[in-house]
Short mmCIF file of C-alpha atoms in Angstrom, two decimals:
data_model
loop_
_atom_site.label_atom_id
_atom_site.label_comp_id
_atom_site.label_asym_id
_atom_site.label_seq_id
_atom_site.Cartn_x
_atom_site.Cartn_y
_atom_site.Cartn_z
CA MET A 1486 0.00 0.00 0.00
CA ASN A 1487 1.30 3.43 -0.98
CA ARG A 1488 1.01 6.26 1.53
CA ILE A 1489 0.69 9.83 0.30
CA ILE A 1490 0.81 13.18 2.08
CA TYR A 1491 -1.23 15.63 0.04
CA ILE A 1492 -0.53 19.36 0.49
CA PRO A 1493 -3.15 21.54 -1.24
CA GLY A 1494 -2.69 25.06 -2.53
CA LEU A 1495 -4.13 28.21 -1.04
CA GLY A 1496 -7.79 29.01 -1.57
CA GLN A 1497 -9.15 25.80 -0.06
CA GLU A 1498 -12.38 27.55 0.95
CA ARG A 1499 -13.08 28.87 -2.58
CA ASN A 1500 -12.04 25.76 -4.51
CA ASP A 1501 -12.44 22.08 -3.74
CA LEU A 1502 -8.80 21.21 -3.08
CA SER A 1503 -9.56 18.66 -0.38
CA VAL A 1504 -7.81 15.32 -0.12
CA LYS A 1505 -11.12 13.58 -0.82
CA ALA A 1506 -11.49 15.40 -4.15
CA TYR A 1507 -7.85 14.62 -4.96
CA ALA A 1508 -8.38 10.93 -4.08
CA LEU A 1509 -11.50 10.71 -6.26
CA ARG A 1510 -9.60 12.18 -9.21
CA MET A 1511 -6.75 9.78 -8.54
CA MET A 1512 -9.13 6.83 -8.30
CA LYS A 1513 -10.61 7.72 -11.68
CA ALA A 1514 -7.12 7.92 -13.20
CA ILE A 1515 -6.22 4.51 -11.73
CA ASP A 1516 -9.42 2.97 -13.08
CA GLU A 1517 -8.72 4.36 -16.56
CA GLN A 1518 -5.25 2.81 -16.55
CA ASN A 1519 -6.32 -0.63 -15.33
CA PRO A 1520 -6.87 -2.98 -18.29
CA ASN A 1521 -8.95 -5.41 -16.18
CA PRO A 1522 -12.63 -4.36 -16.37
CA ALA A 1523 -13.47 -6.64 -13.43
CA HIS A 1524 -11.56 -4.39 -11.05
CA THR A 1525 -13.57 -1.61 -9.43
CA TYR A 1526 -12.58 1.00 -6.86
CA LYS A 1527 -13.98 2.79 -3.85
CA ILE A 1528 -12.80 5.23 -1.21
CA GLU A 1529 -13.27 5.42 2.54
CA SER A 1530 -12.70 8.53 4.64
CA SER A 1531 -11.59 9.00 8.23
CA ASP A 1532 -9.38 11.35 10.21
CA ARG A 1533 -6.56 11.09 12.69
CA GLU A 1534 -4.83 13.31 15.19
CA TYR A 1535 -1.11 13.30 14.61
CA ASP A 1536 0.19 15.40 17.49
CA GLY A 1537 -0.70 16.21 21.06
CA GLU A 1538 -2.27 19.56 20.19
CA GLY A 1539 -5.37 18.41 18.34
CA SER A 1540 -4.02 18.77 14.79
CA ILE A 1541 -6.17 16.64 12.49
CA SER A 1542 -5.36 15.12 9.12
CA ASP A 1543 -8.18 13.97 6.86
CA VAL A 1544 -7.38 10.45 5.66
CA VAL A 1545 -8.78 8.87 2.49
CA SER A 1546 -8.11 5.26 1.46
CA ILE A 1547 -8.50 3.97 -2.10
CA PHE A 1548 -9.54 0.31 -2.32
CA GLU A 1549 -9.30 -1.96 -5.34
CA ILE A 1550 -12.14 -4.48 -5.50
CA ASN A 1551 -11.69 -7.80 -7.32
CA GLY A 1552 -14.69 -10.00 -6.71
CA GLU A 1553 -15.06 -10.33 -2.96
CA GLU A 1554 -11.48 -9.25 -2.29
CA GLU A 1555 -10.77 -5.65 -1.31
CA THR A 1556 -7.21 -4.33 -1.24
CA GLU A 1557 -6.19 -0.94 0.07
CA ILE A 1558 -3.80 0.40 -2.56
CA TYR A 1559 -3.42 4.04 -1.47
CA ARG A 1560 -3.85 5.90 1.80
CA LEU A 1561 -3.77 9.68 1.51
CA TYR A 1562 -3.25 12.12 4.38
CA GLU A 1563 -4.04 15.82 3.97
CA PHE A 1564 -1.68 18.30 5.56
CA LYS A 1565 -3.90 21.21 6.57
CA TYR A 1566 -1.57 24.16 6.99
CA GLY A 1567 -4.04 27.01 6.46
CA LYS A 1568 -4.71 27.79 10.12
CA PHE A 1569 -0.99 27.59 10.90
CA LEU A 1570 -0.13 29.97 8.06
CA THR A 1571 -2.88 32.56 8.55
CA GLY A 1572 -3.70 32.23 12.25
CA LYS A 1573 -1.51 35.10 13.42
CA PHE A 1574 -2.98 37.54 10.91
CA GLN A 1575 -6.60 36.43 11.44
CA GLU A 1576 -6.29 36.92 15.18
CA SER A 1577 -4.85 40.44 14.84
CA ASN A 1578 -6.91 43.60 15.20
CA ILE A 1579 -8.16 45.80 12.37
CA LEU A 1580 -5.51 48.47 12.82
CA TYR A 1581 -2.68 45.92 12.62
CA ARG A 1582 -4.14 44.37 9.46
CA PHE A 1583 -4.49 47.75 7.80
CA THR A 1584 -1.01 49.04 8.58
CA THR A 1585 0.87 45.79 7.81
CA LEU A 1586 -0.92 45.25 4.51
CA LEU A 1587 -0.29 48.84 3.54
CA MET A 1588 3.43 48.36 4.25
CA VAL A 1589 3.53 45.21 2.11
CA LEU A 1590 1.83 47.02 -0.76
CA VAL A 1591 4.28 49.91 -0.63
CA THR A 1592 7.43 47.78 -0.28
CA ARG A 1593 6.50 45.30 -3.03
CA LEU A 1594 5.06 47.78 -5.52
CA PHE A 1595 8.48 48.89 -6.81
CA SER A 1596 9.58 45.34 -7.64
CA VAL A 1597 6.35 44.71 -9.56
CA ILE A 1598 6.69 47.92 -11.61
CA LYS A 1599 10.34 47.10 -12.28
CA SER A 1600 9.46 43.64 -13.60
CA ILE A 1601 6.74 45.00 -15.89
CA PHE A 1602 8.78 47.79 -17.46
CA SER A 1603 12.27 46.28 -17.41
CA PHE A 1604 13.70 45.39 -20.80
CA LYS A 1605 16.69 43.45 -19.54
CA ASP A 1606 17.35 40.01 -21.00
CA ASN A 1607 16.73 38.24 -17.70
CA ILE A 1608 13.15 39.58 -17.52
CA ASN A 1609 11.39 37.51 -20.18
CA LYS A 1610 7.82 37.66 -21.46
CA LYS A 1611 6.61 35.07 -18.96
CA SER A 1612 8.05 37.10 -16.10
CA LYS A 1613 6.25 40.21 -17.30
CA ILE A 1614 2.95 38.33 -17.40
CA GLN A 1615 3.66 37.04 -13.90
CA ALA A 1616 4.22 40.63 -12.81
CA LEU A 1617 0.88 41.59 -14.35
CA TYR A 1618 -0.84 38.89 -12.31
CA PHE A 1619 1.05 40.05 -9.26
CA THR A 1620 -0.46 43.48 -9.92
CA VAL A 1621 -3.93 41.93 -9.82
CA ILE A 1622 -3.10 40.52 -6.39
CA TYR A 1623 -2.10 44.01 -5.33
CA VAL A 1624 -5.41 45.41 -6.58
CA VAL A 1625 -7.24 42.80 -4.51
CA LEU A 1626 -5.18 43.78 -1.46
CA ALA A 1627 -5.90 47.45 -2.10
CA LEU A 1628 -9.64 46.73 -2.34
CA TYR A 1629 -9.44 44.87 0.93
CA LEU A 1630 -7.74 47.89 2.49
CA VAL A 1631 -10.58 50.05 1.18
CA LEU A 1632 -13.07 47.66 2.76
CA LEU A 1633 -11.24 48.05 6.06
CA ILE A 1634 -11.68 51.83 6.00
CA PRO A 1635 -15.19 51.78 7.53
CA SER A 1636 -13.86 49.73 10.43
CA ILE A 1637 -10.96 52.16 10.93
CA LEU A 1638 -13.34 55.10 10.79
CA GLY A 1639 -15.68 53.34 13.19
CA LEU A 1640 -12.87 53.05 15.69
CA LEU A 1641 -12.08 56.72 15.17
CA ILE A 1642 -15.72 57.77 15.69
CA SER A 1643 -15.88 55.71 18.86
CA PHE A 1644 -12.70 57.41 20.05
CA LEU A 1645 -14.06 60.85 19.25
CA SER A 1646 -17.37 60.17 20.96
CA ASP A 1647 -15.64 59.10 24.16
CA TYR A 1648 -13.20 61.95 24.14
CA GLN A 1649 -13.96 64.90 26.37
CA GLU A 1650 -14.09 68.17 24.49
CA SER A 1651 -11.00 70.21 25.01
CA GLN A 1652 -10.24 73.60 23.55
CA GLN A 1653 -6.57 72.90 24.10
CA ASN A 1654 -6.52 70.00 21.59
CA THR A 1655 -7.24 71.57 18.23
CA TYR A 1656 -6.44 68.39 16.26
CA ILE A 1657 -9.11 66.36 18.04
CA ASN A 1658 -11.65 69.13 17.63
CA ALA A 1659 -10.80 69.41 13.95
CA LEU A 1660 -11.37 65.69 13.48
CA LYS A 1661 -14.71 65.89 15.27
CA ASP A 1662 -15.84 68.37 12.64
CA TYR A 1663 -15.57 65.51 10.09
CA GLN A 1664 -17.43 62.97 12.21
CA GLU A 1665 -20.57 63.23 10.07
CA TRP A 1666 -18.47 62.58 6.95
CA PHE A 1667 -17.03 59.44 8.52
CA THR A 1668 -20.52 58.28 9.45
CA GLY A 1669 -21.69 58.87 5.88
CA ILE A 1670 -18.84 56.82 4.44
CA ILE A 1671 -19.69 53.93 6.76
CA ALA A 1672 -23.34 54.12 5.70
CA SER A 1673 -22.30 54.02 2.02
CA PHE A 1674 -20.17 50.95 2.58
CA SER A 1675 -23.02 49.30 4.45
CA ALA A 1676 -25.27 49.83 1.41
CA PHE A 1677 -22.58 48.40 -0.86
CA MET A 1678 -22.25 45.29 1.33
CA LEU A 1679 -26.02 44.72 1.09
CA LEU A 1680 -25.66 44.53 -2.70
CA SER A 1681 -22.50 42.39 -2.56
CA PRO A 1682 -22.51 40.57 0.79
CA ASN A 1683 -19.77 38.06 -0.05
CA SER A 1684 -17.23 40.49 -1.49
CA LYS A 1685 -15.67 41.41 1.83
CA ASN A 1686 -15.30 37.76 2.81
CA ILE A 1687 -13.65 36.92 -0.52
CA PHE A 1688 -11.27 39.87 -0.39
CA SER A 1689 -10.56 39.18 3.26
CA ALA A 1690 -9.66 35.52 2.60
CA MET A 1691 -7.43 36.36 -0.38
CA ALA A 1692 -5.68 39.20 1.43
CA THR A 1693 -5.10 37.06 4.50
CA GLU A 1694 -3.65 34.20 2.46
CA TYR A 1695 -1.42 36.43 0.36
CA PHE A 1696 -0.13 38.45 3.30
CA SER A 1697 0.58 35.28 5.30
CA ALA A 1698 2.34 33.66 2.33
CA ASN A 1699 4.36 36.86 1.82
CA GLN A 1700 5.49 36.80 5.46
CA TYR A 1701 6.35 33.11 5.22
CA LEU A 1702 8.51 33.70 2.14
CA SER A 1703 9.99 37.05 3.20
CA ILE A 1704 10.90 36.57 6.85
CA GLY A 1705 10.10 32.93 7.58
CA ASP A 1706 7.06 33.84 9.66
CA ARG A 1707 5.26 30.64 10.84
CA ARG A 1708 7.73 28.50 8.88
CA LEU A 1709 9.11 26.73 11.94
CA LEU A 1710 5.57 25.92 13.05
CA ILE A 1711 4.45 24.65 9.63
CA MET A 1712 7.60 22.60 9.05
CA GLY A 1713 7.34 21.21 12.57
CA LYS A 1714 3.73 20.10 12.01
CA LEU A 1715 4.54 18.59 8.61
CA ASN A 1716 7.51 16.70 10.02
CA ARG A 1717 5.28 15.48 12.86
CA LEU A 1718 2.74 14.12 10.35
CA ILE A 1719 5.55 12.31 8.52
CA GLU A 1720 6.73 10.93 11.85
CA ALA A 1721 3.23 9.73 12.78
CA ILE A 1722 2.83 7.89 9.46
CA SER A 1723 6.31 6.38 9.75
CA GLU A 1724 5.53 5.11 13.25
CA GLU A 1725 2.80 2.89 11.76
CA ASP A 1726 5.54 1.04 9.88
CA ASP A 1727 9.18 2.03 10.21
CA THR A 1728 9.96 0.77 6.69
CA VAL A 1729 7.03 2.53 5.00
CA LYS A 1730 7.73 4.67 1.95
CA ILE A 1731 5.84 7.94 1.68
CA GLU A 1732 5.02 10.11 -1.31
CA ILE A 1733 4.44 13.85 -0.99
CA HIS A 1734 2.07 15.45 -3.50
CA GLY A 1735 1.97 19.26 -3.44
CA TYR A 1736 -0.15 21.60 -5.52
CA SER A 1737 0.76 25.28 -6.05
CA PHE A 1738 1.84 26.80 -2.72
CA GLY A 1739 1.62 23.31 -1.24
CA SER A 1740 4.49 22.28 -3.53
CA ILE A 1741 6.63 25.03 -1.97
CA LEU A 1742 6.03 23.53 1.46
CA ALA A 1743 6.98 20.13 0.07
CA LEU A 1744 10.28 21.50 -1.25
CA ASP A 1745 10.93 23.24 2.07
CA VAL A 1746 10.51 20.07 4.12
CA ILE A 1747 12.52 17.80 1.78
CA PHE A 1748 15.21 20.35 0.87
CA PRO A 1749 15.58 22.71 3.87
CA TYR A 1750 18.04 25.57 3.94
CA GLU A 1751 21.30 25.13 5.92
CA TYR A 1752 20.19 22.22 8.09
CA GLU A 1753 19.61 18.67 6.84
CA PRO A 1754 16.09 17.19 6.67
CA ASN A 1755 15.13 15.06 9.63
CA ARG A 1756 15.66 11.33 9.74
CA ARG A 1757 12.14 10.32 8.73
CA VAL A 1758 12.23 12.62 5.70
CA LYS A 1759 15.59 11.21 4.62
CA GLU A 1760 14.64 7.56 5.14
CA ASN A 1761 10.93 7.39 4.32
CA ILE A 1762 10.18 9.96 1.59
CA ASN A 1763 10.84 8.28 -1.75
CA LYS A 1764 8.63 10.19 -4.19
CA LEU A 1765 7.75 13.85 -4.76
CA ILE A 1766 4.96 15.17 -7.00
CA THR A 1767 4.79 18.92 -7.61
CA ILE A 1768 1.84 20.32 -9.57
CA GLY A 1769 1.85 23.91 -10.81
CA CYS A 1770 4.92 24.67 -8.70
CA PRO A 1771 5.49 28.48 -8.62
CA PHE A 1772 9.29 28.12 -8.23
CA ASP A 1773 10.17 30.74 -10.89
CA PHE A 1774 7.54 33.18 -9.68
CA ILE A 1775 8.92 33.10 -6.14
CA GLU A 1776 12.50 33.48 -7.31
CA ILE A 1777 11.61 36.74 -9.07
CA TYR A 1778 10.19 38.46 -6.01
CA TRP A 1779 12.00 36.57 -3.24
CA THR A 1780 15.44 36.28 -4.79
CA ASN A 1781 17.57 33.35 -3.62
CA TYR A 1782 14.72 31.83 -1.66
CA PHE A 1783 15.62 28.40 -3.05
CA SER A 1784 19.39 28.80 -3.13
CA ASP A 1785 21.77 26.30 -1.49
CA ARG A 1786 19.25 23.76 -0.28
CA LYS A 1787 20.41 20.59 1.52
CA TYR A 1788 19.80 17.12 0.11
CA THR A 1789 22.21 14.80 1.96
CA SER A 1790 21.28 11.10 2.31
CA LEU A 1791 17.79 11.44 0.84
CA SER A 1792 15.95 8.27 -0.16
CA LEU A 1793 14.07 10.30 -2.78
CA THR A 1794 14.22 8.39 -6.07
CA THR A 1795 11.42 10.02 -8.07
CA TRP A 1796 10.37 13.62 -8.61
CA GLN A 1797 7.60 14.38 -11.08
CA ASN A 1798 6.97 18.06 -11.77
CA ILE A 1799 3.67 18.54 -13.59
CA ASN A 1800 3.50 21.86 -15.39
CA SER A 1801 1.65 23.58 -18.21
CA ASP A 1802 2.95 25.81 -20.98
CA LEU A 1803 -0.05 28.08 -20.40
CA ASP A 1804 0.29 28.29 -16.63
CA VAL A 1805 2.60 31.24 -16.03
CA LEU A 1806 2.99 30.25 -12.39
CA SER A 1807 4.28 26.76 -13.13
CA THR A 1808 7.96 25.91 -13.56
CA LYS A 1809 10.11 23.69 -15.76
CA PHE A 1810 13.41 22.35 -14.42
CA ASP A 1811 14.86 19.99 -17.03
CA ALA A 1812 15.80 22.65 -19.58
CA SER A 1813 17.59 24.87 -17.05
CA PRO A 1814 20.83 23.44 -15.61
CA ILE A 1815 21.60 26.85 -14.05
CA LYS A 1816 18.32 26.79 -12.15
CA GLN A 1817 18.96 23.21 -11.04
CA GLU A 1818 22.47 23.98 -9.84
CA LYS A 1819 21.32 27.06 -7.91
CA PHE A 1820 18.71 24.97 -6.13
CA ILE A 1821 20.73 21.78 -5.57
CA SER A 1822 24.39 22.17 -6.46
CA SER A 1823 25.05 18.43 -6.88
CA ILE A 1824 25.08 17.22 -10.49
CA GLU A 1825 24.93 13.69 -9.11
CA PHE A 1826 21.60 14.45 -7.47
CA TRP A 1827 20.02 15.59 -10.75
CA ASN A 1828 21.49 12.64 -12.65
CA ASN A 1829 19.99 10.21 -10.13
CA ILE A 1830 16.59 11.93 -10.24
CA GLY A 1831 16.64 12.07 -14.05
CA GLN A 1832 14.01 13.87 -16.10
CA ILE A 1833 11.30 15.29 -13.84
CA ASP A 1834 9.14 17.58 -16.00
CA ILE A 1835 5.75 16.36 -17.22
CA THR A 1836 3.88 18.87 -19.37
CA PHE A 1837 0.08 18.73 -19.15
CA ASN A 1838 -1.68 20.97 -21.68
CA MET A 1839 -5.42 20.63 -22.15
CA VAL A 1840 -5.32 23.38 -24.81
CA ASN A 1841 -2.84 23.77 -27.64
CA PRO A 1842 -0.61 26.69 -26.53
CA ALA A 1843 -0.37 27.87 -30.14
CA GLN A 1844 -4.06 28.77 -30.19
CA VAL A 1845 -3.81 31.01 -27.12
CA SER A 1846 -2.72 34.49 -28.16
CA PHE A 1847 -0.61 36.89 -26.14
CA THR A 1848 -3.71 39.05 -25.76
CA LYS A 1849 -5.51 36.20 -24.03
CA MET A 1850 -2.52 35.66 -21.80
CA ILE A 1851 -2.48 39.25 -20.58
CA MET A 1852 -6.24 38.91 -20.03
CA PHE A 1853 -5.38 36.42 -17.29
CA TYR A 1854 -5.79 33.18 -19.20
CA GLY A 1855 -2.46 32.11 -17.70
CA LEU A 1856 -3.90 32.49 -14.21
CA LYS A 1857 -6.92 30.42 -15.19
CA ALA A 1858 -4.55 27.78 -16.55
CA HIS A 1859 -3.09 27.42 -13.04
CA GLN A 1860 -6.41 25.77 -12.16
CA MET A 1861 -6.65 23.60 -15.27
CA TYR A 1862 -4.77 20.57 -13.99
CA TRP A 1863 -8.21 19.22 -13.13
CA ASP A 1864 -11.82 20.25 -13.47
CA GLU A 1865 -14.30 21.10 -10.72
CA HIS A 1866 -16.22 17.99 -11.79
CA LEU A 1867 -14.53 15.01 -10.16
CA GLU A 1868 -15.32 12.69 -13.06
CA ALA A 1869 -13.43 14.87 -15.54
CA ARG A 1870 -9.97 14.01 -16.84
CA SER A 1871 -7.06 15.36 -14.81
CA CYS A 1872 -3.27 15.59 -14.74
CA LEU A 1873 -3.23 12.70 -12.25
CA ILE A 1874 -3.37 10.34 -15.22
CA SER A 1875 0.34 11.18 -15.62
CA ILE A 1876 1.08 10.11 -12.05
CA VAL A 1877 -0.61 6.72 -11.85
CA LYS A 1878 0.59 5.36 -15.17
CA THR A 1879 4.27 5.46 -14.23
#
């Protein structure tokens, strides 16, 4: 029986990225590849706590049925990192959210503009499109900041109402003159929210995820916690059978966490990672995108004594966030400096295009088709074809 740790991307609440959906897509791919029509498949779901702090992993088993015999062929564990990544920001007050997001917008804006308008050879067309998408993220963050304004003004009105009038404080008195304006703005936003009640929740979730991911990548915020929890899940699975081999499947930002736990910076991976992880699947891995805005994030990673024998990197020519490794020895060497490592791993890139790239014009790409393509490794319908067909047939 193969054991898999599945690490989804961000946006779990807005898209079905659950381990159960992943297992159903995988089961369909397995069924399509099995030449024996007598074999059928089913899944069973459960959950397990893997540490002493109540952290839960959803567990889905895939069974192959042959007559009256049922064999468990895969057991998938979901690593739920969302609350670890975003918890600090979600628990903060309105003023902290506003000021920290504003600082991120200001500090990152220059690098985005530079990428869009730079004509240097190392800033290619794909990078410019990535920068355009990054700009969209910034617009979303800015809209979220706008949606926070009524809350900020509400705090200010409350402060002004409780403040004793004082002729000696001209600034406070001047602000109180605008109290009716503040109240009017809040009323206007309230009317807007009646017409679009879910907009604030959507913007809030996206802003929270992006800000938390930015802090993780920029200053390592919450990284020790997330890596500790992921290593603990690996440990818990390994304790079931000390000789068990584990695959890690990561999609989008989840693939970054997979790379971080297998190839940490400066220190070696822990014993269970070295001895029990034998296969890595990265889907839509935004390696290049991160390297543009967080330079050297992946440089000089450790790989000593890994049991990893297979790495499959599923990408798309239309997905501007995905990455190819095989055609870039410089990129490979910067990430893992050992040529022996890359020779042992062999070819890792698997290209999955559901649309002929030649029929998608540059105009469509700048109209965010490339961002849509980041979600085209599978369909929202679980019975649709998916990129997982490339995983189960090898």
